[in-house]
Coordinates of C-alpha atoms and ligand atoms in Angstrom, one line a residue:
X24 CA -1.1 22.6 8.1
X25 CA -4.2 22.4 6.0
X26 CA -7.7 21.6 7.7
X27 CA -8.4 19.1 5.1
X28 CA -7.8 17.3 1.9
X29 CA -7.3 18.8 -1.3
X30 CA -9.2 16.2 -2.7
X31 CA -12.6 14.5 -3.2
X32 CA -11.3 11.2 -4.2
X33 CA -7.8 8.8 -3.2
X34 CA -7.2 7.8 -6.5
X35 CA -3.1 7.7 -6.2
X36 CA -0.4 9.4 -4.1
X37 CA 0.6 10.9 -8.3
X38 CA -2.4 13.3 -7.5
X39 CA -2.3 14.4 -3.9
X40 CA 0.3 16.8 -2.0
X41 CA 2.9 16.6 0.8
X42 CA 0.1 18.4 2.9
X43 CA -2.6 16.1 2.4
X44 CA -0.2 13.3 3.1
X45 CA 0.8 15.3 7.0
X46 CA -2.5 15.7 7.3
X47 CA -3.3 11.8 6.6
X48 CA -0.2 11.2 9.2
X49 CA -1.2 12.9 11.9
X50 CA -4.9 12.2 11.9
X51 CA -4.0 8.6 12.0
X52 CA -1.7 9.4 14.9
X53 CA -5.2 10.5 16.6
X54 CA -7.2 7.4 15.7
X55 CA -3.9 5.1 16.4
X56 CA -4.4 6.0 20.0
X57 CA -8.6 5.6 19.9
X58 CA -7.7 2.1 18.3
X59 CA -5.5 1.3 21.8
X60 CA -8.4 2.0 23.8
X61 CA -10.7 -0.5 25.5
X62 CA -13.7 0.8 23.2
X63 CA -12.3 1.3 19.9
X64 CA -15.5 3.1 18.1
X65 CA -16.2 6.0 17.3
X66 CA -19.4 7.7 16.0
X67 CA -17.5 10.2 13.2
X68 CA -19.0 8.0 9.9
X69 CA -22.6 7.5 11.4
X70 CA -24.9 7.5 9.0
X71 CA -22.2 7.2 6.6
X72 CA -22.5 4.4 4.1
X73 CA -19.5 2.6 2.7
X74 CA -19.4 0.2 -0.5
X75 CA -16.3 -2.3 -0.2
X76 CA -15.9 -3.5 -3.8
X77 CA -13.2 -6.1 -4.2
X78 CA -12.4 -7.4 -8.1
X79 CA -9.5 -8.7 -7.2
X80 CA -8.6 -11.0 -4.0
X81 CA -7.3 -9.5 -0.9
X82 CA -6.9 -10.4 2.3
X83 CA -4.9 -7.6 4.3
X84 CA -6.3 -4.5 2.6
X85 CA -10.0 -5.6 2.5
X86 CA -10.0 -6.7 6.4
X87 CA -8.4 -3.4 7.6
X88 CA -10.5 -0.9 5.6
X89 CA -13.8 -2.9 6.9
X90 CA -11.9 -3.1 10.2
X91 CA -11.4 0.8 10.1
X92 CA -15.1 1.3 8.7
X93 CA -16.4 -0.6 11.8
X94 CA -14.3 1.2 13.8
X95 CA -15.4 5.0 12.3
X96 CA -19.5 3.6 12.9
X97 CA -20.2 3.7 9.1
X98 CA -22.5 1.0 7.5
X99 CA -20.8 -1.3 4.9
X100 CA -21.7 -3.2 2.1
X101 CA -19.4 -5.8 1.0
X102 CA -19.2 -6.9 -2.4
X103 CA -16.5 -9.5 -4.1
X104 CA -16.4 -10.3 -7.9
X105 CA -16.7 -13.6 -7.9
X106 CA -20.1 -13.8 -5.9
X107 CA -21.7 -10.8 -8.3
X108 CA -23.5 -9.9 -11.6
X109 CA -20.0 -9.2 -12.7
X110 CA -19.0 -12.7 -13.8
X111 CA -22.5 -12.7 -15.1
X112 CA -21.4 -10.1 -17.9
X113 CA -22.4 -6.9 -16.3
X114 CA -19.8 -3.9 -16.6
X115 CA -18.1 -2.3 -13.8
X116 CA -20.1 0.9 -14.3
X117 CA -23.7 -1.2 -14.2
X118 CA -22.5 -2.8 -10.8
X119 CA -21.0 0.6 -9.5
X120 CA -24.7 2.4 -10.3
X121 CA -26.4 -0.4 -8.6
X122 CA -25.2 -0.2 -5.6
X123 CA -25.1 3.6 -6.1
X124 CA -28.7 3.5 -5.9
X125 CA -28.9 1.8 -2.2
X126 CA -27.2 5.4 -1.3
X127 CA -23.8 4.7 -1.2
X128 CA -21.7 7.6 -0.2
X129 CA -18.2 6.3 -0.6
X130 CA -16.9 3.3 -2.2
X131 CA -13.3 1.1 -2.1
X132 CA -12.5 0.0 -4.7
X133 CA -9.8 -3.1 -5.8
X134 CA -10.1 -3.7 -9.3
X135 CA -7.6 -5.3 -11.7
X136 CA -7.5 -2.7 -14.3
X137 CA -5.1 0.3 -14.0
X138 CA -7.4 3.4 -13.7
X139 CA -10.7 1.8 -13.1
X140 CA -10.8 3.8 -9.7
X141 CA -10.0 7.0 -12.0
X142 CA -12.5 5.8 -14.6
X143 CA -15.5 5.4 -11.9
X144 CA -14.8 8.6 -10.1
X145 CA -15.8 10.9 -13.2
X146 CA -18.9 8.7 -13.4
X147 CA -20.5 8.3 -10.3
X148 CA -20.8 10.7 -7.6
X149 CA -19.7 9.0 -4.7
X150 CA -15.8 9.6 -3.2
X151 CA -13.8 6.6 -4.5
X152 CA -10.7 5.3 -2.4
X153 CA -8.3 2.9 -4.9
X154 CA -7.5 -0.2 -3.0
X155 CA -5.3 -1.1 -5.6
X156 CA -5.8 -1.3 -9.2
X157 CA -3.5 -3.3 -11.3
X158 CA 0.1 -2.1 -11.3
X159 CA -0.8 1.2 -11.2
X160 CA -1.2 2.1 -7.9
X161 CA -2.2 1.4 -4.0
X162 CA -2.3 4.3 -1.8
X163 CA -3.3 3.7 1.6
X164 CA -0.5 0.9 1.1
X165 CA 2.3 3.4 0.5
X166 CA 0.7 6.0 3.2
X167 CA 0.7 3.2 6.4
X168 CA 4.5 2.2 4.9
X169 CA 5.5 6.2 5.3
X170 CA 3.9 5.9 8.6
X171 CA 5.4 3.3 9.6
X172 CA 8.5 4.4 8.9
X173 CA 7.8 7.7 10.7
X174 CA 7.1 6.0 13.7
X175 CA 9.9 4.3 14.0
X176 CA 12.6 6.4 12.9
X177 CA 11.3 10.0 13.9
X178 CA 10.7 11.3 9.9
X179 CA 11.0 10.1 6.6
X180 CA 12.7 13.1 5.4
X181 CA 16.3 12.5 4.2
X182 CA 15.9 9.0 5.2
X183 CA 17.4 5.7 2.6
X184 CA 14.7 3.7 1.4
X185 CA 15.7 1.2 -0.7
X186 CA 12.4 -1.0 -2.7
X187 CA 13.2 -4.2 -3.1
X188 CA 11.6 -6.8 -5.6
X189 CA 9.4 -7.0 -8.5
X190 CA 9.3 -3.0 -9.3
X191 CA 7.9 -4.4 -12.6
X192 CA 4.3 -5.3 -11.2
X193 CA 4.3 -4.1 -8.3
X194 CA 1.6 -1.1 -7.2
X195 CA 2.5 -0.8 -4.1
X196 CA 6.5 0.2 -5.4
X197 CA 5.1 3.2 -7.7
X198 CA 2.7 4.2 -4.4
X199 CA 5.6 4.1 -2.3
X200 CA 7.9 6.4 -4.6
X201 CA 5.5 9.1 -5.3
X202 CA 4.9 9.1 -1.0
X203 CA 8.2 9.3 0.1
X204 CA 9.7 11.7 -2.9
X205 CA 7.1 13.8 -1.5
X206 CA 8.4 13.3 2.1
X207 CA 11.9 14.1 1.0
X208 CA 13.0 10.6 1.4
X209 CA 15.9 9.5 -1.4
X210 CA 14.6 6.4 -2.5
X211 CA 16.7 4.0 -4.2
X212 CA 14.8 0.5 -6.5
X213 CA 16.2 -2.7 -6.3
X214 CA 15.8 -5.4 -8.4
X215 CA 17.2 -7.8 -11.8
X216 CA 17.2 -5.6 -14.9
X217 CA 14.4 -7.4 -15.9
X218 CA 11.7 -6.2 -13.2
X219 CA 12.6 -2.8 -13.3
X220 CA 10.8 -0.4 -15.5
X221 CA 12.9 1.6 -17.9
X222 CA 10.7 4.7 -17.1
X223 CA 11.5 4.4 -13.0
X224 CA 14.9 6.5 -14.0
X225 CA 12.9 9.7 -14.6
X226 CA 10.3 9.6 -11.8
X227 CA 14.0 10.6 -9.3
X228 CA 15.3 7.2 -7.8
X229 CA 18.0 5.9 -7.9
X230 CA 18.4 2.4 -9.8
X231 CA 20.6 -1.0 -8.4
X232 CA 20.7 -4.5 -9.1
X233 CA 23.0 -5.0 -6.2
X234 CA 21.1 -6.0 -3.0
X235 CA 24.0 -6.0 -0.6
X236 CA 25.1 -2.8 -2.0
X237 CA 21.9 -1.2 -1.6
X238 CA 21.7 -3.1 1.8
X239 CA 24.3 -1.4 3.0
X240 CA 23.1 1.5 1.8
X241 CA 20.0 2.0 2.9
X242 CA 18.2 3.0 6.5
X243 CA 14.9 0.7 5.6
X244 CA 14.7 -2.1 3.0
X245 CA 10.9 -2.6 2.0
X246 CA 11.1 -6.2 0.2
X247 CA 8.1 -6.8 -2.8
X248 CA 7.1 -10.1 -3.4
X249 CA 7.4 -11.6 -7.2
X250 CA 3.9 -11.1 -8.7
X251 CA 3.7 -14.3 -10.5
X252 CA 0.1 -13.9 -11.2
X253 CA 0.9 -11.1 -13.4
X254 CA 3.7 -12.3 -15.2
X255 CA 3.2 -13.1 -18.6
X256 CA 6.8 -14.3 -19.7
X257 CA 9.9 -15.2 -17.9
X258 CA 11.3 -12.2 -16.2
X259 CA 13.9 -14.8 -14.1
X260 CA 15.4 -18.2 -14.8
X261 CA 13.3 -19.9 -11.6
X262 CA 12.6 -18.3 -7.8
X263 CA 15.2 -20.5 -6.5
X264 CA 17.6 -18.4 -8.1
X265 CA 15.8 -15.2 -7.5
X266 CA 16.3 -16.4 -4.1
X267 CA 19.7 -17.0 -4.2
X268 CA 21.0 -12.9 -5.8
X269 CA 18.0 -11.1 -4.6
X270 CA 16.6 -12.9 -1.7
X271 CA 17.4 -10.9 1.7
X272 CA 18.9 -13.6 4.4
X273 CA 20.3 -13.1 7.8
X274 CA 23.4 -13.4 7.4
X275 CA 23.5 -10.5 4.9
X276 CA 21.9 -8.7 7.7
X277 CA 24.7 -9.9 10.3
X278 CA 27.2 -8.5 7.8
X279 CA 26.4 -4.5 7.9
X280 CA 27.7 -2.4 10.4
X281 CA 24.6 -1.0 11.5
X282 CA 20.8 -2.2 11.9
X283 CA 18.4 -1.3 9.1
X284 CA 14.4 -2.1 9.1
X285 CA 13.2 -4.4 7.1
X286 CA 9.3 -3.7 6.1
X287 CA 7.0 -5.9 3.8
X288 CA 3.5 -5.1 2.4
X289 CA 2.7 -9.2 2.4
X290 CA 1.6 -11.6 1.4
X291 CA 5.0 -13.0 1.7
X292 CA 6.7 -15.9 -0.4
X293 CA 8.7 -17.5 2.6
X294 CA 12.1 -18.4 1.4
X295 CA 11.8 -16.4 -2.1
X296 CA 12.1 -12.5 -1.4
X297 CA 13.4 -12.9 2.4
X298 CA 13.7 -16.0 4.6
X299 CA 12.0 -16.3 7.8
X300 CA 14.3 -15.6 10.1
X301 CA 14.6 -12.0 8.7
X302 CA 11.0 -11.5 8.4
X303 CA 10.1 -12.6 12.2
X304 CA 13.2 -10.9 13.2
X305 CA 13.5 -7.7 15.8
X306 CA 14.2 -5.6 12.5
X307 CA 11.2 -6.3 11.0
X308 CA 8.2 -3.8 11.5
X309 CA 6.1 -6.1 9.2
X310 CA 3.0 -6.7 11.5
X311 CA 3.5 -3.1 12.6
X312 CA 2.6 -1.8 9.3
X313 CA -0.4 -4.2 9.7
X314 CA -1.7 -2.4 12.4
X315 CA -1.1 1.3 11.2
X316 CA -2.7 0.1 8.0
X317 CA -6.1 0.6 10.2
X318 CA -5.0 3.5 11.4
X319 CA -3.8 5.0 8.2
X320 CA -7.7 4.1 7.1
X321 CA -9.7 5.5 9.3
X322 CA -7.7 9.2 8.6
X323 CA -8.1 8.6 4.8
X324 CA -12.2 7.5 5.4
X325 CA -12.8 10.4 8.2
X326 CA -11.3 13.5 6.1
X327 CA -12.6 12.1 2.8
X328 CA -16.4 12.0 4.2
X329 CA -15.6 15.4 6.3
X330 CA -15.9 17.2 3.3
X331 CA -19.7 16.3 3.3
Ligands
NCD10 C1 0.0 -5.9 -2.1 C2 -1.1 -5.7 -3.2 O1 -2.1 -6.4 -3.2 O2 -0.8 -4.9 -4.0 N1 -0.5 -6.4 -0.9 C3 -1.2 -5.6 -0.1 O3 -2.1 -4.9 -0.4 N2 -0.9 -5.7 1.2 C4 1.2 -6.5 -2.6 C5 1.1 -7.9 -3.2 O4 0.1 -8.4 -3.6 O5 2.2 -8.5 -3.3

């Protein structure tokens, strides 16, 4: 196993290797247990100072990577578009250099623009973490989902994972393929016709538009919300019928002859992509991958600023 990443940035889970990703897995193991413990911090970012820079709105992702920052004994500086220079005209790279100059060492970034993180990390010399950018991609989102799964089925290697949802817009579906192709998991996308990418056929998945098929199929079902916010034309008649031939319900569950996991990134659309009974059910490892998502952050923060 390799002593540490073979990389300076976390741009995507395109760029890294099945190593790096181990090595993520079972640090996190390490800090899952510290985070179980009565005092949860430790001193391994002291003196460490981390920029938390959030274009785009967030609630999950922005709370566990301060969470996991607090937790590591690293100062932070938070910083949301909508309270900055940005809507006063500046450009990314002017806001980026700003705070640069308070001796920043790393930065998280959540931008709305596919490769901003890439953009900024030829530009500036801190270590950039994406925290989502666009549809492109969201890392530590796909690394605590492979986690998660480890945990609770012993590996992801050679295990079903099906990806249910909008495929279209959704960052945290490429994330996820790229992770567990590198895992060895087969992988399979779900979805109408419509919120599918033609160009998902070539990354090595396999394609449905039947979800009790790929139910049945499948050993975990990770269900995407529909990204209304980024659609800019129909893709869909109206959610309610989205609902009613994509929608995962209970008694769909009740109808396969063995139990699957049901996983979610959130937020979730109640009654659109699954109903509530499925999402607070025993199957559901949803607020699991909540709390790994700390976990998962810390490793990622840690071997990033261990290569200081
Ligand atoms: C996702 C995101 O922002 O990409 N959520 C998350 O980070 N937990 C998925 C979504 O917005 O639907």
């Amino acid at each position: 196993m390799a002593k540490g990443l073979s990389t300076r940035h976390l741009i995507g889970i395109k760029n890294i290797t099945e190593d790096d990703i181990r090595l993520i897995f079972e640090t996190a193991d390490n800090f899952k247990e510290v985070i179980n413990r009565p005092i949860k911090k430790v001193p391994s970012l002291r003196d460490i100072t981390v920029a938390n820079l959030f274009f785009e709105s967030s609630t999950r992702t922005r709370v566990s990577f301060e969470l996991a920052e607090r937790r590591l004994s690293a100062d932070i500086v938070n910083f949301t578009a909508s309270s900055s220079s940005v809507s006063k005209g500046e450009t990314l790279l002017d806001t980026v250099n700003n705070i640069l100059s308070m001796k920043v060492d790393m930065v998280v970034m959540r931008h709305p623009a596919p490769g901003a993180c890439v953009y900024l990390s030829s530009r500036i010399p801190a270590n950039i973490i994406n925290a989502g950018d666009g549809t492109h991609e969201h890392p530590t989102q796909a690394l605590l989902d492979a986690f998660s799964i480890r945990e609770k089925l012993g590996d992801v290697t050679g295990k079903k994972i099906a990806i249910i949802g909008d495929i279209l817009h959704s960052r945290v579906a490429l994330s996820n393929v790229f992770c567990l192709l590198k895992l060895g998991a087969k992988v399979r996308v779900c979805g109408p016709p419509t919120l599918i990418p033609k160009h998902y056929a070539e990354l090595g998945v396999e394609i449905s538009h039947d979800v009790q098929e790929t139910l049945r199929w499948c050993d975990v079902a990770n269900v995407l919300r529909i990204q209304l916010e980024r659609q800019d034309i129909k893709y869909f008649p109206s959610l309610r019928e989205y609902h009613q031939y994509f929608g995962i319900n209970r008694q769909m569950l009740e109808s396969l002859d063995r139990e699957i996991v049901i996983m979610h990134p959130g937020p979730i659309n109640r009654g659109v992509e699954i109903t509530s009974d499925v999402a607070d059910s025993p199957h559901s490892i949803i607020l699991q991958q909540v709390e790994n998502g700390v976990a998962i952050r810390m490793a990622v923060l840690y071997l990033l600023a261990a290569q200081y």
